[in-house]
């Protein structure tokens, strides 16, 4: 089994999507489509980003392969409908489940924070702005609450505060014990 972040798998999606784009351009008389070329570059970025999130909050064993994104049609409008369906019904639910299970199993990674997976890619979204796409096409967003990050972060903060209180109490009790010992020594002399 090959890891998704190593060759030959890591470049497979880009290579196959570029091939599909070249075939589409050849069939249309060589007409180039900058919008489709941008889409062909954007999908592998999304795939790598989703897998980095999975690796951060779960395990490399849970990363997704490129097959889920290989079916992208080489027509911009059809590709948008296809992407919304793939995101809403496959990628987003899987990502939410894997992250939720990873947080439950491994806890919150040190220094980790949650951000909607589409947020870093909004500026390069191939169909206009992602914010407009969310409203127009009901593109699912994954919030902290959707993956359970908010609960675990609060639990970790509460545990850290409790640990701090415990340490302070231990320090206070050892100070009290030494004070009692000093008072006993003074009484005996």
CSV table of C-alpha atoms in Angstrom, one decimal:
chain,number,residue,atom,x,y,z
A,1,UNK,CA,0.0,0.0,0.0
A,2,UNK,CA,1.4,3.4,-0.9
A,3,UNK,CA,1.1,6.5,1.3
A,4,UNK,CA,-0.9,9.4,-0.2
A,5,UNK,CA,1.9,11.9,0.5
A,6,UNK,CA,4.6,9.9,-1.3
A,7,UNK,CA,5.1,9.3,-5.0
A,8,UNK,CA,3.7,7.7,-7.1
A,9,UNK,CA,0.4,8.5,-5.3
A,10,UNK,CA,1.1,12.1,-4.4
A,11,UNK,CA,1.3,13.2,-8.0
A,12,UNK,CA,-1.2,10.8,-9.5
A,13,UNK,CA,-4.3,13.1,-9.1
A,14,UNK,CA,-2.5,16.0,-10.8
A,15,UNK,CA,-1.2,13.9,-13.7
A,16,UNK,CA,-4.5,12.2,-14.4
A,17,UNK,CA,-6.5,15.5,-14.2
A,18,UNK,CA,-4.0,17.2,-16.5
A,19,UNK,CA,-4.4,14.3,-18.9
A,20,UNK,CA,-8.2,14.6,-18.9
A,21,UNK,CA,-7.8,18.3,-19.5
A,22,UNK,CA,-5.5,17.8,-22.5
A,23,UNK,CA,-7.9,15.2,-23.9
A,24,UNK,CA,-10.8,17.6,-23.5
A,25,UNK,CA,-8.9,20.4,-25.2
A,26,UNK,CA,-7.9,18.1,-28.0
A,27,UNK,CA,-11.5,17.1,-28.6
A,28,UNK,CA,-12.6,20.8,-28.6
A,29,UNK,CA,-10.1,21.7,-31.4
A,30,UNK,CA,-7.3,22.8,-29.1
A,31,UNK,CA,-9.3,25.5,-27.3
A,32,UNK,CA,-7.6,26.2,-24.0
A,33,UNK,CA,-9.7,26.8,-20.9
A,34,UNK,CA,-7.8,28.8,-18.2
A,35,UNK,CA,-10.7,28.2,-15.8
A,36,UNK,CA,-10.5,24.4,-16.2
A,37,UNK,CA,-6.7,24.6,-15.9
A,38,UNK,CA,-7.1,26.4,-12.6
A,39,UNK,CA,-9.6,23.7,-11.4
A,40,UNK,CA,-7.1,21.0,-12.4
A,41,UNK,CA,-4.5,22.7,-10.2
A,42,UNK,CA,-6.9,23.4,-7.3
A,43,UNK,CA,-8.3,19.9,-6.8
A,44,UNK,CA,-4.9,18.4,-5.9
A,45,UNK,CA,-4.3,21.3,-3.5
A,46,UNK,CA,-7.6,20.5,-1.8
A,47,UNK,CA,-6.8,16.8,-1.7
A,48,UNK,CA,-3.4,17.5,0.0
A,49,UNK,CA,-5.0,20.0,2.4
A,50,UNK,CA,-7.7,17.5,3.5
A,51,UNK,CA,-5.1,14.8,4.0
A,52,UNK,CA,-2.9,17.1,6.1
A,53,UNK,CA,-5.9,17.8,8.3
A,54,UNK,CA,-6.5,14.1,8.6
A,55,UNK,CA,-2.9,13.4,9.5
A,56,UNK,CA,-2.9,16.3,12.1
A,57,UNK,CA,-6.1,15.2,13.9
A,58,UNK,CA,-6.2,11.5,13.2
A,59,UNK,CA,-3.7,9.1,11.5
A,60,UNK,CA,-2.0,8.7,8.2
A,61,UNK,CA,-3.8,5.4,7.9
A,62,UNK,CA,-7.1,7.4,7.5
A,63,UNK,CA,-6.0,9.7,4.6
A,64,UNK,CA,-7.9,9.5,1.4
A,65,UNK,CA,-6.6,8.4,-2.0
A,66,UNK,CA,-7.0,10.3,-5.2
A,67,UNK,CA,-9.8,8.1,-6.6
A,68,UNK,CA,-12.5,10.2,-5.0
A,69,UNK,CA,-11.5,13.2,-7.1
A,70,UNK,CA,-10.6,11.5,-10.4
A,71,UNK,CA,-14.2,11.7,-11.7
A,72,UNK,CA,-14.1,15.5,-12.1
A,73,UNK,CA,-15.8,16.4,-15.4
A,74,UNK,CA,-13.9,18.7,-17.7
A,75,UNK,CA,-16.8,21.1,-18.0
A,76,UNK,CA,-16.7,24.0,-15.5
A,77,UNK,CA,-20.5,24.0,-14.7
A,78,UNK,CA,-20.7,20.2,-14.5
A,79,UNK,CA,-17.5,20.2,-12.4
A,80,UNK,CA,-19.1,22.6,-9.9
A,81,UNK,CA,-22.1,20.4,-9.4
A,82,UNK,CA,-19.9,17.3,-9.2
A,83,UNK,CA,-17.6,19.0,-6.6
A,84,UNK,CA,-20.5,20.2,-4.4
A,85,UNK,CA,-21.9,16.6,-4.4
A,86,UNK,CA,-18.5,15.1,-3.7
A,87,UNK,CA,-17.7,17.6,-0.9
A,88,UNK,CA,-21.2,17.5,0.7
A,89,UNK,CA,-21.8,13.8,0.5
A,90,UNK,CA,-18.4,12.2,0.6
A,91,UNK,CA,-15.4,14.3,1.6
A,92,UNK,CA,-17.0,16.5,4.4
A,93,UNK,CA,-18.8,13.6,6.2
A,94,UNK,CA,-15.7,11.4,6.0
A,95,UNK,CA,-13.4,14.2,7.2
A,96,UNK,CA,-15.8,15.0,10.1
A,97,UNK,CA,-16.0,11.4,11.1
A,98,UNK,CA,-12.2,10.8,10.9
A,99,UNK,CA,-11.3,13.9,12.8
A,100,UNK,CA,-14.0,13.2,15.5
A,101,UNK,CA,-12.6,9.7,15.9
A,102,UNK,CA,-9.0,10.9,15.9
A,103,UNK,CA,-9.7,13.5,18.5
A,104,UNK,CA,-11.5,10.9,20.7
A,105,UNK,CA,-8.6,8.5,20.3
A,106,UNK,CA,-5.5,10.8,20.3
A,107,UNK,CA,-6.9,14.0,21.8
A,108,UNK,CA,-6.1,17.5,20.6
A,109,UNK,CA,-2.6,17.7,19.2
A,110,UNK,CA,-0.4,20.3,21.0
A,111,UNK,CA,-0.9,23.8,19.5
A,112,UNK,CA,-3.6,22.6,17.1
A,113,UNK,CA,-6.6,24.8,16.3
A,114,UNK,CA,-9.5,24.1,14.1
A,115,UNK,CA,-10.3,26.0,10.9
A,116,UNK,CA,-12.9,25.1,8.3
A,117,UNK,CA,-11.1,23.0,5.7
A,118,UNK,CA,-12.3,25.2,2.8
A,119,UNK,CA,-11.2,28.4,4.5
A,120,UNK,CA,-7.6,28.4,3.3
A,121,UNK,CA,-8.7,27.5,-0.2
A,122,UNK,CA,-11.4,30.2,-0.5
A,123,UNK,CA,-9.1,32.7,-2.4
A,124,UNK,CA,-8.4,30.2,-5.1
A,125,UNK,CA,-11.8,28.6,-5.3
A,126,UNK,CA,-12.3,27.8,-9.1
A,127,UNK,CA,-16.0,28.9,-9.3
A,128,UNK,CA,-15.8,32.4,-7.9
A,129,UNK,CA,-15.7,33.0,-4.2
A,130,UNK,CA,-16.3,30.2,-1.8
A,131,UNK,CA,-18.6,32.4,0.3
A,132,UNK,CA,-20.9,32.8,-2.8
A,133,UNK,CA,-20.7,29.1,-3.5
A,134,UNK,CA,-21.7,28.3,0.1
A,135,UNK,CA,-24.9,30.4,-0.3
A,136,UNK,CA,-25.6,29.4,-3.9
A,137,UNK,CA,-24.9,25.7,-3.7
A,138,UNK,CA,-25.2,24.8,0.0
A,139,UNK,CA,-21.5,23.8,0.2
A,140,UNK,CA,-21.1,22.2,3.7
A,141,UNK,CA,-18.7,23.9,6.1
A,142,UNK,CA,-17.1,22.0,9.0
A,143,UNK,CA,-17.1,23.9,12.2
A,144,UNK,CA,-15.4,23.0,15.5
A,145,UNK,CA,-18.7,21.7,16.8
A,146,UNK,CA,-19.1,19.3,13.8
A,147,UNK,CA,-15.9,17.5,14.7
A,148,UNK,CA,-16.0,17.8,18.5
A,149,UNK,CA,-13.0,20.0,18.7
A,150,UNK,CA,-14.7,22.6,20.8
A,151,UNK,CA,-15.6,20.0,23.5
A,152,UNK,CA,-12.2,18.5,23.7
A,153,UNK,CA,-10.5,21.9,23.7
A,154,UNK,CA,-12.7,22.9,26.7
A,155,UNK,CA,-12.0,19.6,28.4
A,156,UNK,CA,-8.2,20.0,28.0
A,157,UNK,CA,-8.4,23.6,29.3
A,158,UNK,CA,-10.4,22.5,32.3
A,159,UNK,CA,-8.0,19.6,33.0
A,160,UNK,CA,-5.1,22.0,32.7
A,161,UNK,CA,-6.8,24.4,35.1
A,162,UNK,CA,-7.6,21.6,37.5
A,163,UNK,CA,-4.0,20.3,37.4
A,164,UNK,CA,-2.8,23.9,38.1
A,165,UNK,CA,-5.1,24.1,41.1
A,166,UNK,CA,-3.9,20.7,42.3
A,167,UNK,CA,-0.3,21.7,42.1
A,168,UNK,CA,-1.0,25.0,44.0
A,169,UNK,CA,-2.9,23.0,46.6
A,170,UNK,CA,0.1,20.6,46.9
A,171,UNK,CA,2.4,23.5,47.3
A,172,UNK,CA,0.2,25.1,49.9
A,173,UNK,CA,-0.2,21.8,51.8
A,174,UNK,CA,3.6,21.2,51.9
A,175,UNK,CA,4.0,24.8,53.1
A,176,UNK,CA,1.4,24.1,55.8
A,177,UNK,CA,3.1,20.9,56.8
A,178,UNK,CA,6.4,22.6,57.1
A,179,UNK,CA,4.7,25.4,59.2
A,180,UNK,CA,3.2,22.7,61.5
A,181,UNK,CA,6.6,21.0,61.8
A,182,UNK,CA,8.2,24.3,62.8
A,183,UNK,CA,5.5,25.0,65.4
A,184,UNK,CA,6.0,21.5,66.8
A,185,UNK,CA,9.7,22.1,67.1
A,186,UNK,CA,9.1,25.4,68.8
A,187,UNK,CA,6.7,23.7,71.3
A,188,UNK,CA,9.2,21.0,72.1
A,189,UNK,CA,12.1,23.4,72.8
